Short mmCIF file of C-alpha atoms in Angstrom, two decimals:
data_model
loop_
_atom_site.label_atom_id
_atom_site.label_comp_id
_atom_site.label_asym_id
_atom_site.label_seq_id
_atom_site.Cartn_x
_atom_site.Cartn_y
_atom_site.Cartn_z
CA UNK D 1 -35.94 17.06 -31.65
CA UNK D 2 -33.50 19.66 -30.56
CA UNK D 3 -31.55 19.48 -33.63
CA UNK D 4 -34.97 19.85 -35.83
CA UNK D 5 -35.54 22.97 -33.46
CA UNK D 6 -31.98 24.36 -34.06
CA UNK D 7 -32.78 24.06 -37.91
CA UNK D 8 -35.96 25.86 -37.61
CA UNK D 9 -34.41 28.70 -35.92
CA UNK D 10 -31.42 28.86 -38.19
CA UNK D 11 -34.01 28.68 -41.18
CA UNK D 12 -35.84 31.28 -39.73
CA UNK D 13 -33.58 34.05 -40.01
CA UNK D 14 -34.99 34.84 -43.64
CA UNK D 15 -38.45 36.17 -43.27
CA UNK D 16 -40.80 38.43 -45.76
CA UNK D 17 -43.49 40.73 -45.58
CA UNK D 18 -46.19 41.38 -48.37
CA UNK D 19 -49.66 41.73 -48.80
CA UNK D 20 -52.54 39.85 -50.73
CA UNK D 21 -55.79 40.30 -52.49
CA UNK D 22 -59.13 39.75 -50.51
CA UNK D 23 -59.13 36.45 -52.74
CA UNK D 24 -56.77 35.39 -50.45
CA UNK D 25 -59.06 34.82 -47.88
CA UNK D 26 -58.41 30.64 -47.68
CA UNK D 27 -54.62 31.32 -46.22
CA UNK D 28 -54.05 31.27 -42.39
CA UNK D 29 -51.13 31.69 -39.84
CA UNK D 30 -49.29 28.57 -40.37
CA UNK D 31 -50.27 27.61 -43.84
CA UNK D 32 -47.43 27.10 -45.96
CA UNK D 33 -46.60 28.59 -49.55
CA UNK D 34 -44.38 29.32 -52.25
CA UNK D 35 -43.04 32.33 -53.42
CA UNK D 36 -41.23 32.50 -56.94
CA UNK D 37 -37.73 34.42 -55.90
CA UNK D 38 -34.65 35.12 -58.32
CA UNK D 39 -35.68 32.23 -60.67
CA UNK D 40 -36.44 29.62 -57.33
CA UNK D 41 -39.39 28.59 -55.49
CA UNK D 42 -38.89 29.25 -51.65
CA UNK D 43 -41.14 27.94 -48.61
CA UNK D 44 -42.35 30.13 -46.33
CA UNK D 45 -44.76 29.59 -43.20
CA UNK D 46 -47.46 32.50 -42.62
CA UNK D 47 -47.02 33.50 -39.07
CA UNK D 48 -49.52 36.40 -39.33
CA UNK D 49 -51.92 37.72 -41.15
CA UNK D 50 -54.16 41.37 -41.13
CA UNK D 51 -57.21 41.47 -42.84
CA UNK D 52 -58.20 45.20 -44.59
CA UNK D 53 -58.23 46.53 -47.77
CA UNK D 54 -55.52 44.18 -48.61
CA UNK D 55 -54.29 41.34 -46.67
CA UNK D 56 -50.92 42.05 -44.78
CA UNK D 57 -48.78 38.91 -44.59
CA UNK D 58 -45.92 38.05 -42.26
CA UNK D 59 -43.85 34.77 -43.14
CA UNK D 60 -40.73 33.11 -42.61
CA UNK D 61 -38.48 31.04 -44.16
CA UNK D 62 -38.84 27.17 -43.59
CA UNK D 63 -36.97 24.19 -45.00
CA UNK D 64 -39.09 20.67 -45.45
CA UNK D 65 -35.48 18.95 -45.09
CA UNK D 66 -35.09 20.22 -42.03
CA UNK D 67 -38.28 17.71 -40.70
CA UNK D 68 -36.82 15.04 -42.31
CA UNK D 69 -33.00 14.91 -39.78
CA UNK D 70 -32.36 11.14 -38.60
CA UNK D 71 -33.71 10.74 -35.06
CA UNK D 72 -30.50 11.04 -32.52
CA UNK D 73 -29.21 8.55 -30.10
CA UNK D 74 -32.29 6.98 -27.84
CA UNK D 75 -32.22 8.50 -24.29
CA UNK D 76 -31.64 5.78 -22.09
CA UNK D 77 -34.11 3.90 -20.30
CA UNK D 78 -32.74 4.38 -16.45
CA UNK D 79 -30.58 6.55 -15.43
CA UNK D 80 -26.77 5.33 -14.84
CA UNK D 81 -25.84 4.73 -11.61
CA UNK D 82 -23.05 6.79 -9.94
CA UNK D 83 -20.12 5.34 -8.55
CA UNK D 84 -19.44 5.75 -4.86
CA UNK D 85 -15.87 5.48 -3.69
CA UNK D 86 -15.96 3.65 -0.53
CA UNK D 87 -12.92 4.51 2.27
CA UNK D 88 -10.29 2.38 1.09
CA UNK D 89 -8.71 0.02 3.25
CA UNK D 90 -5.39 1.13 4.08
CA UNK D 91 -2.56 -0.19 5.95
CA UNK D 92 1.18 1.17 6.44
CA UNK D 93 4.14 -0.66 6.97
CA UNK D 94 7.76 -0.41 8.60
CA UNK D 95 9.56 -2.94 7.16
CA UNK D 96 13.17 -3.95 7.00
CA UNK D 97 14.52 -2.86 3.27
CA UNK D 98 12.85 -5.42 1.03
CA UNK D 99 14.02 -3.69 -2.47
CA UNK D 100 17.29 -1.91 -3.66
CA UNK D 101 14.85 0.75 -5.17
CA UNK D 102 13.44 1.34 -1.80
CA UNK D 103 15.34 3.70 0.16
CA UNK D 104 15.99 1.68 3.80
CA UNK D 105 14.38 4.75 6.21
CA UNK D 106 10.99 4.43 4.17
CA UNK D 107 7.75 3.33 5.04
CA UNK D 108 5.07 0.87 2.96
CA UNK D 109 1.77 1.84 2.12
CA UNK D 110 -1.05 -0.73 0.61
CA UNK D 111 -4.56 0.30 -0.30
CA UNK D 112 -7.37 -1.71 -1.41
CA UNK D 113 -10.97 -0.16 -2.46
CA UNK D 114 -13.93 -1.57 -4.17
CA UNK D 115 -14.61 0.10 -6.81
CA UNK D 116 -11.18 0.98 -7.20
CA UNK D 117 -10.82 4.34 -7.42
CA UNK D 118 -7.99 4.58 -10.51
CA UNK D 119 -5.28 6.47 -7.95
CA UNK D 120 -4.84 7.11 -4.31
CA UNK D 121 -3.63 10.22 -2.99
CA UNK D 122 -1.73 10.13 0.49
CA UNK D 123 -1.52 13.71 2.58
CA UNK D 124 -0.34 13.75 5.89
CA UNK D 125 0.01 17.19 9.00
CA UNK D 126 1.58 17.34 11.89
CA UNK D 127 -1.35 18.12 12.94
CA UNK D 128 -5.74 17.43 12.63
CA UNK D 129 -5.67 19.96 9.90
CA UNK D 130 -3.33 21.38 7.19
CA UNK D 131 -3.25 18.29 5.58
CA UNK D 132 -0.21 18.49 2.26
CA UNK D 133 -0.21 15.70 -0.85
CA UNK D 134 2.87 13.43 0.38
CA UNK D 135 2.10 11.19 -3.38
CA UNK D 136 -0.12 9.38 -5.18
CA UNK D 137 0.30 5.72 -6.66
CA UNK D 138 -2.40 3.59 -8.71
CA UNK D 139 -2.08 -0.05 -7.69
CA UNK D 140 -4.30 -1.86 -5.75
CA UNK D 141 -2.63 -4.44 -3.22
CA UNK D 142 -3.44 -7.74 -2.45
CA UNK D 143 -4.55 -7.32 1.65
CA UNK D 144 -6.03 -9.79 3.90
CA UNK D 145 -6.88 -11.20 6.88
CA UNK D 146 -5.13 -14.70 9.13
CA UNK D 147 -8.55 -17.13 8.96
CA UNK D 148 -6.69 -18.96 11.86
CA UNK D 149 -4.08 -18.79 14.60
CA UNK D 150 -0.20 -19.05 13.49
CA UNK D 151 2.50 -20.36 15.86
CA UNK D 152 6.04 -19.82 15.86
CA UNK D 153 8.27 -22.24 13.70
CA UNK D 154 12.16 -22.55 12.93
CA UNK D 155 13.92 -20.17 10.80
CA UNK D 156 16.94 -20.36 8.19
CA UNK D 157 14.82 -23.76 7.20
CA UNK D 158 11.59 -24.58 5.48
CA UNK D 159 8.58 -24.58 8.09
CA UNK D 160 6.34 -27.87 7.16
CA UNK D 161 4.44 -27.90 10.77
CA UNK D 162 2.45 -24.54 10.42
CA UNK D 163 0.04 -23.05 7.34
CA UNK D 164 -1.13 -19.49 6.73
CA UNK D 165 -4.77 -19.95 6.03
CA UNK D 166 -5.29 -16.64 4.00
CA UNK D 167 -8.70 -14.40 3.35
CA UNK D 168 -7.61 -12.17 0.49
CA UNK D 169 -9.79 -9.23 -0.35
CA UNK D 170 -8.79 -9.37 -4.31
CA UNK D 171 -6.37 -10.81 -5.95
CA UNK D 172 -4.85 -14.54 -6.05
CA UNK D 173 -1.73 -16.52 -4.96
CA UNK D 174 0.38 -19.61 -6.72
CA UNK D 175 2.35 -21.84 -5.85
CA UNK D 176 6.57 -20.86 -6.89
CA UNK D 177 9.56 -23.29 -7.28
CA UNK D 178 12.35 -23.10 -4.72
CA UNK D 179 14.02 -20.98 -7.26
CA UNK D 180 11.84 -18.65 -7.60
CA UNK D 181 10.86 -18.23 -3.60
CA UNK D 182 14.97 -18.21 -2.78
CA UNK D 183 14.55 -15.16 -5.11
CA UNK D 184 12.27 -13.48 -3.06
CA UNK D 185 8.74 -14.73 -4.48
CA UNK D 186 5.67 -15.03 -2.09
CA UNK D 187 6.41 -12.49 0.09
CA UNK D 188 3.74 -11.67 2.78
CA UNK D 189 4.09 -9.26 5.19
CA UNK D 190 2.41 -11.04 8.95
CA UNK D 191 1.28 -8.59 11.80
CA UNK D 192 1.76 -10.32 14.73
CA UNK D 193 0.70 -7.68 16.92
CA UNK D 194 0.03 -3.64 16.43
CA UNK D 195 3.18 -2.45 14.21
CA UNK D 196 4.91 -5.93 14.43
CA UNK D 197 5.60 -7.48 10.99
CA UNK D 198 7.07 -11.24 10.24
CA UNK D 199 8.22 -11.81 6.62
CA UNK D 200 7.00 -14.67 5.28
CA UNK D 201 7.52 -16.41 2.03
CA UNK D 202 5.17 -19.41 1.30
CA UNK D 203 5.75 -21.67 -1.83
CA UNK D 204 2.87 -23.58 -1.89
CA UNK D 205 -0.69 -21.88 -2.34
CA UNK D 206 -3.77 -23.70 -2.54
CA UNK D 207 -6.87 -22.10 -3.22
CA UNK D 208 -9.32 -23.96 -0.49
CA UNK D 209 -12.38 -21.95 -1.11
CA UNK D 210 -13.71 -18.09 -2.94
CA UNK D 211 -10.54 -15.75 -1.48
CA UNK D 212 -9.08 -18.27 0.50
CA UNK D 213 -5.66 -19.63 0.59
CA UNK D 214 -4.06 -22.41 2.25
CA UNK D 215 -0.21 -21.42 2.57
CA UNK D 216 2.56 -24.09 3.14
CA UNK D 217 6.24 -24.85 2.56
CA UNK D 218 7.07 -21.94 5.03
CA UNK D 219 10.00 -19.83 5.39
CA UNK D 220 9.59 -17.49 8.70
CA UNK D 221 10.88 -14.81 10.12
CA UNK D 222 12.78 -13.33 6.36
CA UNK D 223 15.07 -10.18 6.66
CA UNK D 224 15.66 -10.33 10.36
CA UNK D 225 11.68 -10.68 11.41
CA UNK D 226 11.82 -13.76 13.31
CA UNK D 227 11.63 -11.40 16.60
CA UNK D 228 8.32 -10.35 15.34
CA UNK D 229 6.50 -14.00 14.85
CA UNK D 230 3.37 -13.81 17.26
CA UNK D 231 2.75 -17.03 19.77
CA UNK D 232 0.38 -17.30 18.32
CA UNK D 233 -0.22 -14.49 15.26
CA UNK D 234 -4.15 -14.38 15.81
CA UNK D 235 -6.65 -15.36 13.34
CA UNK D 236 -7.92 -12.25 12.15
CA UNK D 237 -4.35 -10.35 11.92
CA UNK D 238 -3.62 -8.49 8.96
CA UNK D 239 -1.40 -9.72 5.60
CA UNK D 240 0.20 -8.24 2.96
CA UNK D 241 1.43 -9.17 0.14
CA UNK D 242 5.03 -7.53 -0.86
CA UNK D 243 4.80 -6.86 -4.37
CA UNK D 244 5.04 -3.76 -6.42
CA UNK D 245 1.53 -2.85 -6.21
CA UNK D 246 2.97 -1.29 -2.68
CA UNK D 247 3.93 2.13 -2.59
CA UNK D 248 6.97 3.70 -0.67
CA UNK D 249 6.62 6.71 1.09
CA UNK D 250 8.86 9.44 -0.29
CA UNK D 251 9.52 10.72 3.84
CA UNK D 252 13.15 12.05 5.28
CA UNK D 253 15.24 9.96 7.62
CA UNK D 254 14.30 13.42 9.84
CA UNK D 255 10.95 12.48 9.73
CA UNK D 256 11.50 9.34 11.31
CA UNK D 257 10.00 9.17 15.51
CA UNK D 258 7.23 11.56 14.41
CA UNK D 259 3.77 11.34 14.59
CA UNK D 260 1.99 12.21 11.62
CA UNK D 261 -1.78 11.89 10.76
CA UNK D 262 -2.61 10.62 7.85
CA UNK D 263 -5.46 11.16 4.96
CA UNK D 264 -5.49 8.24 2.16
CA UNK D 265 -8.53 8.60 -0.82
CA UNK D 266 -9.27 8.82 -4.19
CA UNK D 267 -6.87 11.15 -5.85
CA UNK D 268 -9.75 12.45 -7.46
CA UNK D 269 -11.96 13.77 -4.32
CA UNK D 270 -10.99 16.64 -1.70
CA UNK D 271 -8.69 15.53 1.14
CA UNK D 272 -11.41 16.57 3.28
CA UNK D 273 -14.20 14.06 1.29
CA UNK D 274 -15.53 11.34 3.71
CA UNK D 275 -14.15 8.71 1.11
CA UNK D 276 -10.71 9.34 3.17
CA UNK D 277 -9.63 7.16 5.61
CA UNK D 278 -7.55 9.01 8.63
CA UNK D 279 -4.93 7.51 10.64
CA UNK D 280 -2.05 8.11 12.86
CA UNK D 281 1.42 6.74 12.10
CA UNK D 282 4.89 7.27 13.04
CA UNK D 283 7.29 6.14 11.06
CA UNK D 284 10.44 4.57 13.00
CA UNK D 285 13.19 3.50 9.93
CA UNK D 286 12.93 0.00 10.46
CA UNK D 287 14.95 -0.61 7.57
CA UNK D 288 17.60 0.91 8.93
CA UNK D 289 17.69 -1.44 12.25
CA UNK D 290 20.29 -4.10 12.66
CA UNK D 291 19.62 -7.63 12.50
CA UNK D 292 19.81 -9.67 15.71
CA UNK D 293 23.70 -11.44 15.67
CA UNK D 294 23.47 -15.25 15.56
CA UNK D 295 25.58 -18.45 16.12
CA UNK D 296 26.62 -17.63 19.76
CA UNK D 297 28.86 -19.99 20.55
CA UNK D 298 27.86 -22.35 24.14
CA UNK D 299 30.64 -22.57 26.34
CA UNK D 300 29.84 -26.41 27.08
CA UNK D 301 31.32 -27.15 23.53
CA UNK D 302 34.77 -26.29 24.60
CA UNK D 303 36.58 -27.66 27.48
CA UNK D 304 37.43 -25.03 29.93
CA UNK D 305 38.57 -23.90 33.46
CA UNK D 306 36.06 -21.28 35.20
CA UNK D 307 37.86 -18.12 34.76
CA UNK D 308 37.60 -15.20 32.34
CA UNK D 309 35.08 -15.77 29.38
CA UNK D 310 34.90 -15.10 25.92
CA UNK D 311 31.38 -14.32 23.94
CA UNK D 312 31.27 -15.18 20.60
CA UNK D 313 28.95 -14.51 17.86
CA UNK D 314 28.33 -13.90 14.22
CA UNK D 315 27.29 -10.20 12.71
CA UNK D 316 24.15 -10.40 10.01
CA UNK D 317 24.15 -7.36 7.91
CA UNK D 318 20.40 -5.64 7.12
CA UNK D 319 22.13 -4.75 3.31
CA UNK D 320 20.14 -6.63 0.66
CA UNK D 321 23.59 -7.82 -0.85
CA UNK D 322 24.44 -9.73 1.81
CA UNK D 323 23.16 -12.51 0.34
CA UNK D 324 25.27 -12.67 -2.26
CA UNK D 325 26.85 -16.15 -1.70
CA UNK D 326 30.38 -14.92 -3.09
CA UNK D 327 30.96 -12.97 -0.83
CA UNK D 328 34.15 -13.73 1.91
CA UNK D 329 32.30 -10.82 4.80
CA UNK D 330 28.42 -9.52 4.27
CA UNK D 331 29.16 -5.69 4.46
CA UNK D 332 28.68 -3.65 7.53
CA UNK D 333 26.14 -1.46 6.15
CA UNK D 334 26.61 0.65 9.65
CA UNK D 335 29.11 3.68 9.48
CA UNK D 336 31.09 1.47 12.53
CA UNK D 337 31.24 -1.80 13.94
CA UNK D 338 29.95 -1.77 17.62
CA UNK D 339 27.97 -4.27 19.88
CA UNK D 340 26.44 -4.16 23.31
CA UNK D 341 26.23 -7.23 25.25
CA UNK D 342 23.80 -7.63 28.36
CA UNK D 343 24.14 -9.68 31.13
CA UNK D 344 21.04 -10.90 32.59
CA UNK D 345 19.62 -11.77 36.31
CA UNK D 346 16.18 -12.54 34.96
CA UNK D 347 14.70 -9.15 34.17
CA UNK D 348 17.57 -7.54 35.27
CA UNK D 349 20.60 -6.28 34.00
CA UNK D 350 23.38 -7.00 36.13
CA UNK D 351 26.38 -5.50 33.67
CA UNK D 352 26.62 -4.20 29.92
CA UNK D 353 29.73 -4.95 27.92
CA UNK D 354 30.85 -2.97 24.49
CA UNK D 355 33.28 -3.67 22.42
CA UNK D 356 33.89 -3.19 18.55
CA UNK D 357 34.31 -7.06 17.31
CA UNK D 358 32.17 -10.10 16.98
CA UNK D 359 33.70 -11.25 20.92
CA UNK D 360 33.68 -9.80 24.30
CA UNK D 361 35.77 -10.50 27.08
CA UNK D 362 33.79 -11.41 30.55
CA UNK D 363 36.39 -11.46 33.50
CA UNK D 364 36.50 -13.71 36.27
CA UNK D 365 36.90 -10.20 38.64
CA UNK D 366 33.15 -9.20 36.73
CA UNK D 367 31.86 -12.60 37.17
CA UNK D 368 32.64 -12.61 40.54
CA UNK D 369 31.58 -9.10 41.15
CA UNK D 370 28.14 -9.77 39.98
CA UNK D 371 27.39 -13.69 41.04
CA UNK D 372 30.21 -14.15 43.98
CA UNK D 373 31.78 -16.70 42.33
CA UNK D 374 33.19 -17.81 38.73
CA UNK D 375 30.72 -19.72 36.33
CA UNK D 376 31.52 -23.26 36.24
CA UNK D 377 30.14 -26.40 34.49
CA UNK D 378 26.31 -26.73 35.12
CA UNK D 379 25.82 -23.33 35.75
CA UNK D 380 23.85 -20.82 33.05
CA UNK D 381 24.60 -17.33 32.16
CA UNK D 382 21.51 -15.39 30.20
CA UNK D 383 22.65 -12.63 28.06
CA UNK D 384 21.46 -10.22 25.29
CA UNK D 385 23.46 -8.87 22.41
CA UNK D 386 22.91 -5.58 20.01
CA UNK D 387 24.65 -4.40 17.36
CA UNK D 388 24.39 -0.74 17.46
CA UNK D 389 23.88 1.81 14.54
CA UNK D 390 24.80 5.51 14.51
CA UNK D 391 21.45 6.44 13.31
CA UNK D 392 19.31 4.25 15.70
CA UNK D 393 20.99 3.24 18.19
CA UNK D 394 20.55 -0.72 19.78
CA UNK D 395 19.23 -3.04 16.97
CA UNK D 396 17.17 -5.87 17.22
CA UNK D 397 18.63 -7.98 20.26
CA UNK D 398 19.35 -11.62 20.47
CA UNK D 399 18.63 -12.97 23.59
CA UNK D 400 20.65 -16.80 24.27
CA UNK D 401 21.29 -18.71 27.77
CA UNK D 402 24.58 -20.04 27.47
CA UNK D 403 25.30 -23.31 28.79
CA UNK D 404 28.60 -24.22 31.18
#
């Protein structure tokens, strides 16, 4: 219909004027005739006409082709629905270093929205307003939800006493080989509590019922997060899957111990659009935190007199390398080599001791300075050892009685 109009009025452009006999007297406004113009019949349509003497005509040009156009497209039926972009759900992570491409310092960030929105845009202010475009990123990650209580398990070995029971919003899991999860397959990131993440890596994934998961053949506590394992991790704590469908957040190591509020939405809506969620988060360069030391070694497995004491441990370096099993040392990955060690009277600290190797002296004048009397066989001595960074400071601790 509209292009039929468009004809007419393109037609239309060509009109005449001319006048007929009284015998005319049968033609109207509307009628249509022919005129005989440089050797060619042309339509015209009588728009007017004047009766006197003579009959005044006005006419314009019309085309019968222009009636007989192919009908356009049918309009549709119902109107289409528009798509509403929900507030995604969006969760940020400090994390130790879980990729070489992944600078240590930065944060995580996963997002999932149904309907997906195509991109997410992330701004962030110091403040409630002035809100700046940190980056965008267009992958959707796989995010859900403990179905049950998780208790603590052993580390540097598989874990066949617990399961993650897994709601997943989207997405699936699989089962991996031992290869493949030694490789770093099956990663899932466990909040334990507000801002506390265990690594996990499962290699067994059932699929029990619609977005549910039953997750075995455990390996807890990955890249120095055993600290963080909840007693239990509740039902209803938040997982992540670490994939690349994660985006890093492209902050400063001088951002780090600030609080910033955050504004994550569809790229393609206003920061200020109610399709944003807000949140506060403050970024603290858990990547760049040293591991907790292991192996301490128990005086009880050496035969000795009570007198001055020697701590022993072994360093565990946060560098992704490190696992490299050619290796003779793990690197340092610190600019120096320094360790606290604490000793304990229950909550409190009765002495600290530094020194720059993997051993610390405890003197029998010390030992008697803070308990009255050497340590001797059947006697305990609770202590807690950092490794220290330039950038941070005291690393994640490990906390061991030792045993005389």
């Amino acid at each position: 219909r509209c292009r039929r109009a468009l004809m007419e009025v393109w037609i239309g452009r060509e009109s005449a004027t001319f006048r007929l006999p009284p015998s005319r007297l049968a033609l109207d406004p509307a009628d249509v005739i022919r005129l005989a113009h440089d050797g060619r019949e042309v339509e015209f349509r009588l728009v007017s006409v004047a009766d006197a003497e003579a009959r005044g005509i006005e006419a314009v040009r019309q085309d019968r082709s222009a009636y007989d156009l192919p009908p356009g497209d049918p309009r549709p039926a119902s109107l289409a629905s528009p798509i509403v972009f929900g507030m995604p759900e969006v969760v940020m992570l400090d994390l130790p270093q879980i990729s070489e491409d992944q600078p240590a310092h930065r944060p995580l960030i996963a997002a999932h929205a149904s309907p997906w929105p195509g991109e997410i845009a992330v701004f962030r202010s110091a403040s409630t307003d002035g809100f700046n475009l940190l980056t965008t990123f267009g992958s959707r990650a796989r995010i859900g939800t403990l179905a049950f209580d998780v208790f603590p398990g052993p580390t540097s070995r598989f874990d066949l006493g617990n399961e993650l029971v897994v709601d997943l919003l989207s997405g699936t899991l699989e089962s991996v080989t031992d290869v493949a999860l030694f490789g770093g397959a099956n990663a899932l990131a466990v909040e334990s509590a507000a801002g506390q993440w265990e690594i996990v890596q499962a290699g067994a994934a059932e699929l029990i019922a619609p977005g549910r998961y039953r997750l075995t053949r455990l390996l807890r506590g990955q890249r120095g997060t055993e600290h963080a394992m909840g007693n239990p991790a509740p039902a209803g704590a938040r997982v992540v899957l670490l994939d690349t469908a994660l985006a890093s957040l492209p902050i400063a190591e001088a951002d780090l111990g600030l609080p910033w509020n955050w504004r994550v939405g569809p790229a393609a809506r206003s920061v200020t659009d109610d399709s944003y969620a807000a949140l506060g988060f403050t970024p603290t360069g858990r990547g760049l935190v040293t591991f907790a030391p292991v192996h301490v070694d128990q005086p009880w497995r050496t035969a000795r007199a009570p007198g001055d004491l020697t701590i022993r441990w072994t360093r565990r370096s946060r560098a992704l390398v490190a696992d490299a099993w050619e290796q003779v040392e793990v690197p340092l990955a610190e600019d120096v080599e320094s360790y606290d060690v604490q000793i304990l009277d229950g909550a409190t600290v009765k002495r600290t001791l530094t020194d720059s190797t993997t051993s610390i002296l405890y003197t029998a004048a010390q030992q008697t300075a803070d308990w009255g009397a050497l340590l001797g066989p059947g006697q305990t001595l609770a202590i807690r050892i950092y490794q220290l960074s330039n950038r941070l400071g005291r690393g994640t601790p490990a906390t061991v009685t030792l045993q005389f």
